[in-house]
Amino acid sequence: MKLLRHQAAASERVHSSHWGTFFVSGRPEQLLVRPNPADPDPSSLLRNIPDAARHSARIAQPVIRRGWLDGGPGPDKRRGRDEYVAVSWTEALDLAAAELQRIREQHGCGAIFGGSYGWSSAGRFHHALSQIHRFLNSIGGYTAHVASYSSGASDVILPRLFAPVLTQRTAVVWPDVAAHTELIVAFGGLAVKNAEVGAGGVGRHTVRDALQAAKARGARFVLIGPLRNDLRTALDAEWIALRPATDVAFMLGLAHTLAVEGLHDRAFLQRCCVGYEAFERYLLGESDGCPKSPEWAEPITGIRAARVRELAREMAAKHTLITMSHSLQRAEHGEQPVWMALVLAAMLGRIGMPGAGYGYSLGTTGNVGKRPPIVPMPSLPQGRNAVSSFIPVARLADMLLKPSEPFEFNGQRLHYPDIRLIYWAGGNPFHHHQNLNRLREAFSRPQTIIVNEPFWTATAAHADIVFPSTITLERDDISGSSEDNFLTPMHKVIEPYAQAKDDYEIFSELAARLGADGVYTEGLTSAQWLRRLYDDLRAQLSAKGHVAPPFEEFWDSDELELPTHDGFAGVLKRFREDPLRTPLQTPSGKIEIFSETIAGFGYADCGGHPRWIEPEEWLGSARAREFPLQLVSNQPSSRLHSQLDFASYSQETKIDGREIMRIHPDEAAKRDVADGDVVKVFNDRGAFLAVARLSREVHPGVVQVPTGAWWDPVEIPGEPQGLCARGNVNTVTRDVGTSRLAQACTGQLCLVQVERFRGAVPPVRRYAVPTQTASDTSGTP
C-alpha cells in the first residue's frame, strides 16, 4: 500500500472523473486540465472537462414549471414545452417538501419513484444514486429500479448460470491475457474507447497495452460483429462481419462443429457443468429435427459454413478466450448470446485457465479485467427501503403508462406501481431510455417531477421543480472503484456556479422539513462523512493486516495504491481443480448449460438452455421490407453517455452539431446519399437527422450512429412526431424488454430507413435554458 505524489504544480489540485485522475488549475472560465502522468494511456475525454464549469447550459437557480406553479400537481402534456418561473431556494424547497409530504399521506411512499441512473460523479460520497436513495429511505422509502441499461439481461441471467456480473468481471484478468492467450474471439469486439471509463474512476488505463502485449507475443484476434473498428486496427484482427443479432446462430454453428468432430472437452463438461446432454440434443437436431450446423447458420449470419468450421477447429486447438461485449445483450433475446457464449467456452474446456475461457464484458469499462483491491471501496450507506415495489430499470415508460398492469420478471409475476411523483437526481433518462416520443408521453403522466441537475438536459426540461446542483469540480470527495486499486482525493477546484448546491445540502434541507434530518445526515457535514468513509476503509484494511495512512496524509497525497487479490479468476482456478470442494454460487454449484430454474419459469422467450430465437427487428425479418437498414446505436468515443455533449471534444466528432451516421457506400448509392449529406433516419417510432459518412468498415445493410446526443425535438411540416435535429438515436429505438426473464434494454439494434433530407435543414439549437420568468422572491437564496 503506497501513497503516491506526481509532482503537481503549486496551483494544481488533484481530482478524478469516470475517465481518470487529472490535475486542474485556472479560473472557472478557463480551466487547465492535465492527465495523471502515471497513467500509461490517459483518456481523451478529459478534454471535455474545462467546458463544464460555466457553460450556458448550467442551471443557475431553482425554477418551477409555470403550468405546475399555476395549476398545481397533476398530469400535464406541457412538460418539455412549458416555461419556468425562477424562485428562491426557500420557496422551491418548501414546495417540494410539501408535495413529498402530500404524496406520502395520500398515496404512500410506494407512489414515489426514486430515479437515479447515470454516472453523475466518480466520487463515492457525492454519488447521486446513493444520496437520493438514502434521502428517500429516510422519509419512508420509494419504488426502486433494479439492474441496468448497460447489462440488464446479463445482470439477471449470469448469476443463475455462472456468477453475478460484477464478480464475473474478474473471471479473466488482463495480465493473464498478455501472458497466456493465443486466440481471442471477440463477439461484439473489444473497443478500447469503452475501456476509457470506469464507474468510480480509472486509476490506470491498461487495456490497450495488454492487447498490444498479447499481439507482440503472437496472439491472434478475431472480431465478430458488424463494425470493423470495434477492435483496434493495430491488432491485425480478422473481421468476420456477420449480420447484427445473429451471433447465437453463429455460435451454434461453432458448437455443432465441436460436437460432431469430437473437439469438445467432455471431461470438463461432465465434471464442471450440468445439462450439456439436453443442450446437445437441441444442437444436433435430435429434439427439434433441425441440426444447428454451419450450413444451417450460413443463411442467417451471412458467414460461409466452411469459415465457421475452420474457426471452430482453431478455437479447439489453441488457448482460446471468448469475449462478449455488453452490446450483444442490449437487443431482443439478449440473454441468449450471454448464455451461448458461456456454453461455447465450456465446450472448449478452458474456463479457469489463465487467459482463457469466458470473458463476458472484458474491456467494457476501464476496470473490468483488473485484479481488484482486497477490500471494497467506501460508499455512503443508503439505509433500508421500507417499500418493496420495484421495476427493471428499462421498464420506466411501461411503469408510467401502465399503472397496476401485470408483468413478469425473473420468475416473478409483479404489477407496475401507480407512480404519482418522480424524484430524479443523477442521470438523464432522455439519453438512456428508448422510444423518446413514448417516454415523453410517459413523463406527462405523474402529478409531479422533481429533478436535481447541473445542466438543462431534456430530463430537467420535463420537470416541475428543478434544483440546480453542483458539478464534481465544485466539491470535495473521494474517488475509487471496487474493481480498481487506486483511491484518489478529489479536491474542490472552483466555487459552485450561481446558486447551485450539493445534492447532500439539498436533501438535508428537504429532510429537515420532513422531520428526517437526523436520519439522513446523522448530524454530519460533508467533510465529516468523507472522513468516516475513509476510516471505514482503513478499518477493513486493518482487519486484513494492512495499515493505511491517516486521513490527513491521504488527503494531502495524489493517490493511495491498495493491495489486490486474484478475483474470480482465482475462484475459477480452484473450481476447475475441484468443483465439489469449491463450488460456484449457482443452484447446482456448477456451470449451468441447462437451467432447471429458468426452465421452470415456463418462458417461451427464454427456455432452459440457449437457443436461436428470431428477433422481430433484424435484417431477415418481414419488417425489414419497410425499414431495410439495421441501426447500431453504440457507445460514443468522445463522451460518456450524454455527459458534456456540448463540450469541445464531443463537438469535434459531430458536423455542425449533428451526429455522424456511418453507412456502407453501396447502401448510400441506393439512396442517392453522398458523403457529408444531411440524412433523415426514421421508422414508425420517430426520426432524427444525422450527417452521412461513407465507410466500408460498416457491414452492408447496417448504419451506425453513437448514442448520447442531447434530445432536440423539432416540429416541422410533414413530420407528425417531429424529429431530433441533433441525432439522438433513441428517437427511433424500440422500447420492449429482452424477454420475460430480464425485461432488459433492447436499444442497441433496431430497423430504420435512411433518405437524404431534402427540405430546409432545421438548425441545431444551442444548449441553453428554457424560457424563464422571475418571481418576486427569485433572488433570495
XYZ file of N, CA and C in Angstrom, residues 206-410:
615
model
N -5.193 0.357 -18.809
C -4.245 -0.721 -19.119
C -4.662 -1.597 -20.292
N -5.864 -1.410 -20.827
C -6.392 -2.338 -21.830
C -5.573 -2.308 -23.116
N -5.271 -1.124 -23.606
C -4.537 -1.022 -24.873
C -3.178 -1.733 -24.776
N -2.472 -1.503 -23.680
C -1.147 -2.118 -23.525
C -1.244 -3.637 -23.404
N -2.285 -4.131 -22.698
C -2.430 -5.584 -22.544
C -2.713 -6.248 -23.884
N -3.584 -5.646 -24.684
C -3.880 -6.198 -26.008
C -2.635 -6.184 -26.891
N -1.890 -5.090 -26.822
C -0.689 -4.997 -27.649
C 0.366 -5.999 -27.199
N 0.466 -6.227 -25.888
C 1.425 -7.209 -25.380
C 1.057 -8.613 -25.838
N -0.239 -8.924 -25.841
C -0.669 -10.236 -26.324
C -0.335 -10.404 -27.799
N -0.563 -9.366 -28.574
C -0.239 -9.437 -30.002
C 1.268 -9.615 -30.210
N 2.080 -8.872 -29.466
C 3.533 -8.968 -29.615
C 4.030 -10.376 -29.280
N 3.322 -11.064 -28.391
C 3.699 -12.429 -28.034
C 3.209 -13.446 -29.055
N 2.317 -13.002 -29.990
C 1.861 -13.903 -31.040
C 0.379 -14.236 -30.987
N -0.376 -13.642 -30.099
C -1.820 -13.914 -30.025
C -2.511 -13.430 -31.291
N -3.556 -14.157 -31.671
C -4.355 -13.783 -32.829
C -5.730 -13.325 -32.369
N -6.306 -12.381 -33.118
C -7.583 -11.771 -32.748
C -8.595 -11.977 -33.870
N -9.798 -12.339 -33.483
C -10.906 -12.469 -34.423
C -12.061 -11.622 -33.908
N -12.456 -10.646 -34.709
C -13.572 -9.768 -34.374
C -14.819 -10.285 -35.078
N -15.864 -10.520 -34.309
C -17.128 -10.979 -34.876
C -18.186 -9.924 -34.584
N -18.596 -9.214 -35.613
C -19.565 -8.136 -35.441
C -19.676 -7.311 -36.697
N -20.617 -6.373 -36.746
C -20.865 -5.600 -37.969
C -19.978 -4.375 -38.162
N -19.156 -4.019 -37.161
C -18.348 -2.800 -37.227
C -16.873 -3.144 -37.126
N -16.113 -2.780 -38.141
C -14.689 -3.122 -38.183
C -13.886 -2.475 -37.061
N -14.242 -1.265 -36.641
C -13.426 -0.566 -35.648
C -13.775 -0.925 -34.213
N -14.514 -2.024 -34.001
C -14.760 -2.487 -32.637
C -13.567 -3.262 -32.067
N -12.497 -3.393 -32.848
C -11.227 -3.923 -32.361
C -10.129 -3.126 -33.051
N -9.098 -2.767 -32.317
C -8.063 -1.869 -32.829
C -7.429 -2.392 -34.104
N -7.273 -1.499 -35.082
C -6.629 -1.859 -36.350
C -5.228 -2.372 -36.121
N -4.528 -1.831 -35.124
C -3.134 -2.216 -34.871
C -2.998 -3.676 -34.456
N -4.098 -4.322 -34.095
C -4.031 -5.720 -33.672
C -4.139 -6.696 -34.844
N -4.348 -6.163 -36.049
C -4.432 -7.009 -37.256
C -5.471 -8.109 -37.096
N -6.610 -7.769 -36.539
C -7.652 -8.764 -36.289
C -8.324 -9.180 -37.588
N -8.698 -10.454 -37.652
C -9.574 -10.908 -38.720
C -10.985 -10.410 -38.406
N -11.648 -9.845 -39.400
C -13.003 -9.329 -39.214
C -13.997 -10.274 -39.865
N -14.804 -10.929 -39.055
C -15.905 -11.748 -39.555
C -17.166 -10.904 -39.397
N -17.604 -10.325 -40.501
C -18.657 -9.309 -40.479
C -20.025 -9.968 -40.617
N -20.527 -10.512 -39.529
C -21.832 -11.167 -39.604
C -22.944 -10.159 -39.423
N -24.155 -10.570 -39.787
C -25.317 -9.700 -39.649
C -25.600 -9.467 -38.164
N -25.989 -8.239 -37.811
C -26.336 -7.978 -36.404
C -27.466 -8.881 -35.934
N -27.416 -9.226 -34.661
C -28.443 -10.015 -33.962
C -28.395 -11.492 -34.304
N -27.337 -11.948 -35.020
C -27.263 -13.368 -35.392
C -26.103 -14.083 -34.716
N -25.544 -13.501 -33.673
C -24.381 -14.098 -33.001
C -24.686 -15.487 -32.458
N -25.889 -15.688 -31.929
C -26.227 -17.002 -31.361
C -26.213 -18.065 -32.441
N -26.754 -17.761 -33.617
C -26.728 -18.729 -34.712
C -25.292 -19.059 -35.105
N -24.421 -18.058 -35.136
C -23.009 -18.282 -35.460
C -22.355 -19.165 -34.396
N -22.626 -18.867 -33.107
C -22.051 -19.677 -32.026
C -22.545 -21.112 -32.090
N -23.812 -21.301 -32.429
C -24.343 -22.656 -32.550
C -23.639 -23.417 -33.664
N -23.340 -22.736 -34.767
C -22.580 -23.384 -35.833
C -21.201 -23.816 -35.365
N -20.546 -22.973 -34.565
C -19.255 -23.350 -33.987
C -19.406 -24.551 -33.060
N -20.418 -24.494 -32.182
C -20.624 -25.579 -31.220
C -20.954 -26.889 -31.927
N -21.722 -26.819 -32.991
C -22.070 -28.031 -33.753
C -20.811 -28.684 -34.301
N -19.903 -27.890 -34.826
C -18.644 -28.431 -35.343
C -17.843 -29.105 -34.240
N -17.757 -28.442 -33.084
C -17.028 -29.035 -31.959
C -17.637 -30.379 -31.576
N -18.955 -30.454 -31.558
C -19.625 -31.680 -31.108
C -19.464 -32.814 -32.112
N -19.742 -32.548 -33.392
C -19.739 -33.644 -34.371
C -18.326 -34.104 -34.702
N -17.336 -33.220 -34.488
C -15.955 -33.616 -34.770
C -15.223 -34.053 -33.510
N -15.932 -34.148 -32.396
C -15.327 -34.623 -31.156
C -14.267 -33.702 -30.596
N -14.400 -32.396 -30.848
C -13.403 -31.426 -30.392
C -13.771 -30.799 -29.047
N -14.905 -31.156 -28.509
C -15.316 -30.581 -27.227
C -14.714 -31.397 -26.080
N -14.562 -30.731 -24.932
C -13.927 -31.332 -23.758
C -15.004 -32.003 -22.901
N -15.292 -33.275 -23.189
C -16.361 -33.983 -22.469
C -16.047 -34.136 -20.979
N -14.774 -34.276 -20.657
C -14.414 -34.435 -19.246
C -14.761 -33.173 -18.459
N -14.448 -32.008 -19.013
C -14.778 -30.754 -18.334
C -16.292 -30.584 -18.237
N -17.001 -30.907 -19.297
C -18.455 -30.763 -19.296
C -19.096 -31.648 -18.233
N -18.586 -32.851 -18.058
C -19.150 -33.774 -17.070
C -18.779 -33.376 -15.647
N -17.575 -32.844 -15.470
C -17.079 -32.569 -14.120
C -17.520 -31.209 -13.595
N -17.605 -30.224 -14.501
C -17.792 -28.831 -14.062
C -19.099 -28.198 -14.527
N -19.904 -28.928 -15.279
C -21.127 -28.348 -15.842
C -22.304 -29.285 -15.593
N -23.500 -28.732 -15.726
C -24.708 -29.554 -15.704
C -25.539 -29.238 -16.944
N -26.189 -30.264 -17.486
C -27.181 -30.068 -18.532
C -26.675 -30.065 -19.953
N -25.420 -30.471 -20.177
C -24.931 -30.432 -21.548
C -25.716 -31.386 -22.447
N -26.115 -32.515 -21.933
C -26.781 -33.515 -22.767
C -28.068 -32.956 -23.367
N -28.849 -32.235 -22.570
C -30.090 -31.650 -23.085
C -29.792 -30.627 -24.168
N -28.766 -29.810 -23.947
C -28.389 -28.834 -24.966
C -27.903 -29.519 -26.236
N -27.130 -30.579 -26.099
C -26.592 -31.252 -27.277
C -27.710 -31.842 -28.137
N -28.776 -32.311 -27.510
C -29.903 -32.826 -28.297
C -30.502 -31.728 -29.169
N -30.574 -30.525 -28.624
C -31.033 -29.380 -29.422
C -30.013 -29.044 -30.506
N -28.739 -29.014 -30.133
C -27.673 -28.649 -31.057
C -27.649 -29.574 -32.272
N -27.777 -30.855 -32.037
C -27.685 -31.844 -33.116
C -29.020 -32.059 -33.821
N -30.064 -31.384 -33.357
C -31.370 -31.515 -34.002
C -32.181 -32.686 -33.541
N -31.732 -33.378 -32.493
C -32.468 -34.560 -32.030
C -33.788 -34.182 -31.356
N -33.868 -32.974 -30.791
C -35.081 -32.571 -30.082
C -36.062 -31.814 -30.964
N -35.585 -31.241 -32.065
C -36.495 -30.454 -32.918
C -36.350 -30.736 -34.408
N -35.496 -31.708 -34.771
C -35.342 -32.072 -36.171
C -34.532 -31.097 -36.998
N -33.825 -30.175 -36.352
C -33.073 -29.154 -37.091
C -31.666 -29.050 -36.528
N -30.681 -29.744 -37.105
C -29.293 -29.606 -36.637
C -28.804 -28.175 -36.835
N -28.096 -27.662 -35.835
C -27.618 -26.271 -35.893
C -26.211 -26.234 -36.495
N -26.118 -26.758 -37.670
C -24.835 -26.902 -38.360
C -24.383 -25.570 -38.944
N -23.130 -25.473 -39.365
C -22.693 -24.259 -40.051
C -23.516 -23.964 -41.303
N -23.981 -25.025 -41.997
C -24.824 -24.799 -43.176
C -26.168 -24.183 -42.781
N -26.722 -24.629 -41.642
C -27.952 -24.016 -41.128
C -27.720 -22.552 -40.786
N -26.557 -22.237 -40.188
C -26.265 -20.868 -39.743
C -25.945 -19.926 -40.897
N -25.440 -20.448 -41.995
C -24.941 -19.584 -43.087
C -25.975 -18.603 -43.606
N -27.196 -19.018 -43.970
C -28.148 -18.027 -44.481
C -28.639 -17.044 -43.415
N -28.500 -17.389 -42.159
C -28.900 -16.477 -41.082
C -27.820 -15.416 -40.863
N -26.583 -15.850 -40.768
C -25.477 -14.961 -40.396
C -24.803 -14.302 -41.582
N -24.886 -14.949 -42.757
C -24.152 -14.460 -43.917
C -22.703 -14.903 -43.950
N -22.308 -15.815 -43.074
C -20.919 -16.290 -42.997
C -20.850 -17.709 -43.572
N -19.875 -17.933 -44.438
C -19.725 -19.235 -45.085
C -19.555 -20.352 -44.054
N -20.192 -21.469 -44.308
C -20.104 -22.608 -43.394
C -18.668 -23.078 -43.227
N -17.899 -23.055 -44.316
C -16.510 -23.511 -44.244
C -15.704 -22.650 -43.279
N -15.969 -21.329 -43.261
C -15.216 -20.455 -42.359
C -15.586 -20.726 -40.910
N -16.845 -21.052 -40.644
C -17.271 -21.389 -39.289
C -16.523 -22.626 -38.807
N -16.444 -23.634 -39.664
C -15.740 -24.866 -39.270
C -14.260 -24.599 -39.014
N -13.635 -23.818 -39.870
C -12.209 -23.515 -39.690
C -11.972 -22.829 -38.348
N -12.837 -21.873 -38.011
C -12.651 -21.144 -36.750
C -12.885 -22.072 -35.566
N -13.889 -22.929 -35.631
C -14.150 -23.863 -34.526
C -12.938 -24.748 -34.270
N -12.333 -25.247 -35.329
C -11.160 -26.111 -35.168
C -9.989 -25.339 -34.571
N -9.811 -24.098 -35.004
C -8.724 -23.284 -34.453
C -8.970 -22.996 -32.977
N -10.195 -22.716 -32.611
C -10.530 -22.444 -31.212
C -10.247 -23.663 -30.335
N -10.515 -24.837 -30.853
C -10.258 -26.060 -30.090
C -8.771 -26.345 -29.954
N -7.981 -25.902 -30.918
C -6.552 -26.224 -30.935
C -5.713 -25.248 -30.123
N -6.251 -24.054 -29.838
C -5.456 -23.013 -29.192
C -5.989 -22.679 -27.789
N -5.148 -21.966 -27.047
C -5.528 -21.446 -25.735
C -6.436 -20.243 -25.990
N -7.753 -20.489 -26.031
C -8.713 -19.533 -26.585
C -9.497 -18.829 -25.495
N -9.668 -17.542 -25.698
C -10.507 -16.714 -24.845
C -11.676 -16.194 -25.668
N -12.888 -16.450 -25.197
C -14.092 -15.905 -25.811
C -14.523 -14.689 -25.010
N -14.628 -13.548 -25.672
C -15.129 -12.347 -25.008
C -16.456 -11.948 -25.651
N -17.255 -11.249 -24.880
C -18.550 -10.795 -25.370
C -18.851 -9.438 -24.793
N -19.151 -8.483 -25.645
C -19.425 -7.129 -25.171
C -20.847 -7.010 -24.656
N -21.077 -5.960 -23.860
C -22.432 -5.680 -23.394
C -23.409 -5.531 -24.554
N -22.918 -5.060 -25.698
C -23.811 -4.680 -26.786
C -24.697 -5.825 -27.238
N -24.185 -7.058 -27.234
C -24.961 -8.183 -27.745
C -26.203 -8.455 -26.922
N -26.126 -8.188 -25.609
C -27.292 -8.471 -24.776
C -28.224 -7.265 -24.640
N -27.872 -6.135 -25.272
C -28.803 -4.996 -25.339
C -29.629 -5.091 -26.624
N -30.256 -6.224 -26.815
C -31.043 -6.472 -28.018
C -32.108 -7.505 -27.686
N -33.049 -7.704 -28.612
C -34.072 -8.726 -28.380
C -33.422 -10.061 -28.039
N -33.962 -10.740 -27.040
C -33.452 -12.034 -26.585
C -31.975 -11.930 -26.192
N -31.617 -10.819 -25.554
C -30.221 -10.568 -25.205
C -29.638 -11.559 -24.222
N -30.490 -12.315 -23.518
C -29.982 -13.344 -22.611
C -29.287 -14.468 -23.380
N -29.724 -14.721 -24.625
C -29.249 -15.896 -25.355
C -27.765 -15.837 -25.725
N -27.230 -14.730 -26.270
C -25.791 -14.724 -26.566
C -24.917 -14.812 -25.315
N -25.378 -14.228 -24.189
C -24.628 -14.351 -22.934
C -24.485 -15.824 -22.565
N -25.580 -16.540 -22.631
C -25.622 -17.953 -22.253
C -24.857 -18.814 -23.264
N -25.087 -18.547 -24.559
C -24.482 -19.393 -25.584
C -22.966 -19.232 -25.621
N -22.462 -18.023 -25.408
C -21.007 -17.834 -25.369
C -20.391 -18.589 -24.194
N -21.095 -18.619 -23.050
C -20.622 -19.390 -21.896
C -20.597 -20.879 -22.235
N -21.648 -21.374 -22.903
C -21.687 -22.792 -23.281
C -20.560 -23.116 -24.244
N -20.305 -22.251 -25.203
C -19.231 -22.475 -26.161
C -17.876 -22.552 -25.455
N -17.654 -21.641 -24.502
C -16.400 -21.676 -23.738
C -16.308 -22.950 -22.903
N -17.433 -23.392 -22.337
C -17.425 -24.637 -21.552
C -17.095 -25.833 -22.445
N -17.604 -25.843 -23.659
C -17.307 -26.942 -24.573
C -15.815 -27.003 -24.900
N -15.181 -25.839 -24.965
C -13.726 -25.818 -25.210
C -12.951 -26.264 -23.981
N -13.554 -26.168 -22.790
C -12.970 -26.743 -21.584
C -11.854 -25.951 -20.951
N -11.738 -24.653 -21.266
C -10.604 -23.894 -20.728
C -11.011 -22.866 -19.675
N -12.232 -22.892 -19.229
C -12.653 -21.988 -18.162
C -11.865 -22.322 -16.896
N -11.284 -21.303 -16.288
C -10.449 -21.496 -15.103
C -8.973 -21.523 -15.399
N -8.613 -21.555 -16.683
C -7.202 -21.456 -17.059
C -6.829 -19.982 -17.241
N -5.586 -19.603 -16.953
C -5.210 -18.188 -17.080
C -5.279 -17.714 -18.528
N -5.989 -16.595 -18.734
C -6.057 -16.000 -20.067
C -6.916 -16.754 -21.049
N -7.792 -17.636 -20.593
C -8.639 -18.414 -21.495
C -10.026 -18.539 -20.890
N -10.933 -19.147 -21.666
C -12.279 -19.391 -21.159
C -13.258 -18.349 -21.618
N -13.963 -17.754 -20.647
C -15.102 -16.884 -20.931
C -14.893 -15.546 -20.256
N -14.810 -14.488 -21.047
C -14.610 -13.149 -20.504
C -15.746 -12.232 -20.861
N -16.937 -12.489 -20.291
C -18.058 -11.589 -20.564
C -17.717 -10.185 -20.073
N -17.945 -9.198 -20.904
C -17.785 -7.760 -20.628
C -16.320 -7.329 -20.495
N -15.376 -8.209 -20.809
C -13.969 -7.807 -20.746
C -13.737 -6.637 -21.704
N -13.155 -5.568 -21.187
C -12.927 -4.379 -21.998
C -14.103 -3.433 -22.051
N -15.217 -3.777 -21.400
C -16.400 -2.918 -21.443
C -16.172 -1.606 -20.719
N -15.464 -1.641 -19.606
C -15.022 -0.426 -18.934
C -13.545 -0.586 -18.580
N -12.947 0.521 -18.157
C -11.509 0.509 -17.922
C -11.061 -0.374 -16.788
N -11.979 -0.769 -15.897
C -11.576 -1.552 -14.731
C -11.952 -3.025 -14.815
N -12.746 -3.408 -15.817
C -13.076 -4.821 -15.982
C -11.834 -5.571 -16.444
N -11.509 -6.649 -15.742
C -10.314 -7.413 -16.086
C -9.086 -7.045 -15.280
N -9.253 -6.122 -14.321
C -8.151 -5.818 -13.419
C -8.233 -6.711 -12.185
N -7.092 -6.919 -11.530
C -7.121 -7.581 -10.227
C -7.690 -6.589 -9.219
N -8.744 -6.957 -8.497
C -9.438 -5.991 -7.645
C -8.727 -5.769 -6.318
N -9.044 -4.643 -5.653
C -8.482 -4.401 -4.319
C -9.045 -5.408 -3.318
N -8.299 -5.630 -2.249
C -8.691 -6.673 -1.292
C -9.885 -6.265 -0.447
N -10.273 -4.991 -0.489
C -11.467 -4.539 0.231
C -12.308 -3.704 -0.727
N -13.635 -3.690 -0.547
C -14.477 -2.845 -1.400
C -14.275 -1.374 -1.087
N -14.589 -0.525 -2.058
C -14.457 0.908 -1.858
C -15.508 1.425 -0.875
N -15.199 2.487 -0.155
C -16.188 3.055 0.764
C -17.349 3.657 -0.012
N -18.547 3.594 0.555
C -19.718 4.179 -0.090
C -20.697 4.647 0.972
N -21.518 5.606 0.613
C -22.495 6.158 1.548
C -23.592 5.133 1.808
N -23.842 4.763 3.051
C -24.935 3.815 3.330
C -26.271 4.395 2.891
N -27.084 3.562 2.239
C -28.358 4.049 1.721
C -29.522 3.784 2.656
N -29.306 3.026 3.718
C -30.391 2.723 4.635
C -31.306 1.644 4.087
N -32.425 1.461 4.740
C -33.376 0.407 4.374
C -34.590 1.003 3.677
N -34.955 0.414 2.546
C -36.149 0.844 1.831
C -37.353 0.068 2.368
N -38.302 0.775 2.967
C -39.482 0.130 3.537
C -40.523 -0.233 2.476
N -40.293 0.189 1.233
C -41.204 -0.115 0.124
C -40.634 -1.283 -0.661
N -41.457 -2.259 -0.988
C -40.969 -3.455 -1.686
C -41.119 -3.385 -3.191
N -41.901 -2.457 -3.722
C -42.149 -2.428 -5.158
C -40.911 -1.956 -5.909
N -40.716 -2.513 -7.113
C -39.576 -2.147 -7.949
C -39.913 -2.472 -9.394
N -39.091 -1.952 -10.295
C -39.194 -2.308 -11.713
C -37.791 -2.586 -12.241
N -37.661 -3.420 -13.277
C -36.397 -3.431 -14.026
C -36.213 -2.045 -14.642
N -35.012 -1.508 -14.590
C -34.813 -0.099 -14.918
C -35.299 0.266 -16.314
N -35.191 -0.643 -17.280
C -35.564 -0.330 -18.651
C -37.070 -0.349 -18.885
N -37.848 -0.619 -17.859
C -39.302 -0.624 -17.982
C -39.917 0.655 -17.404
N -39.157 1.734 -17.434
C -39.591 3.012 -16.874
C -40.869 3.520 -17.532
N -40.896 3.601 -18.859
C -42.086 4.115 -19.537
C -43.274 3.191 -19.338
N -43.051 1.876 -19.368
C -44.148 0.935 -19.111
C -44.773 1.190 -17.752
N -43.931 1.433 -16.746
C -44.440 1.686 -15.395
C -45.371 2.894 -15.383
N -44.968 3.972 -16.065
C -45.760 5.200 -16.023
C -47.011 5.112 -16.893
N -46.933 4.350 -17.979
C -48.056 4.247 -18.906
C -49.037 3.136 -18.548
N -48.594 2.176 -17.730
C -49.427 1.000 -17.438
C -49.545 0.744 -15.937
N -49.944 1.735 -15.149
C -50.032 1.505 -13.693
C -50.968 0.354 -13.371
N -50.527 -0.470 -12.442
C -51.281 -1.621 -11.915
C -51.316 -2.810 -12.871
N -50.793 -2.672 -14.096
C -50.812 -3.813 -15.016
C -49.735 -4.826 -14.623
N -49.980 -6.113 -14.887
C -49.009 -7.150 -14.500
C -47.852 -7.232 -15.491
N -46.712 -7.684 -14.986
C -45.582 -8.019 -15.848
C -44.793 -9.130 -15.167
N -44.009 -9.834 -15.951
C -43.199 -10.925 -15.422
C -41.732 -10.522 -15.455
N -41.009 -10.983 -14.444
C -39.589 -10.645 -14.333
C -38.891 -11.690 -13.486
N -37.942 -12.385 -14.070
C -37.050 -13.268 -13.324
C -37.809 -14.262 -12.441
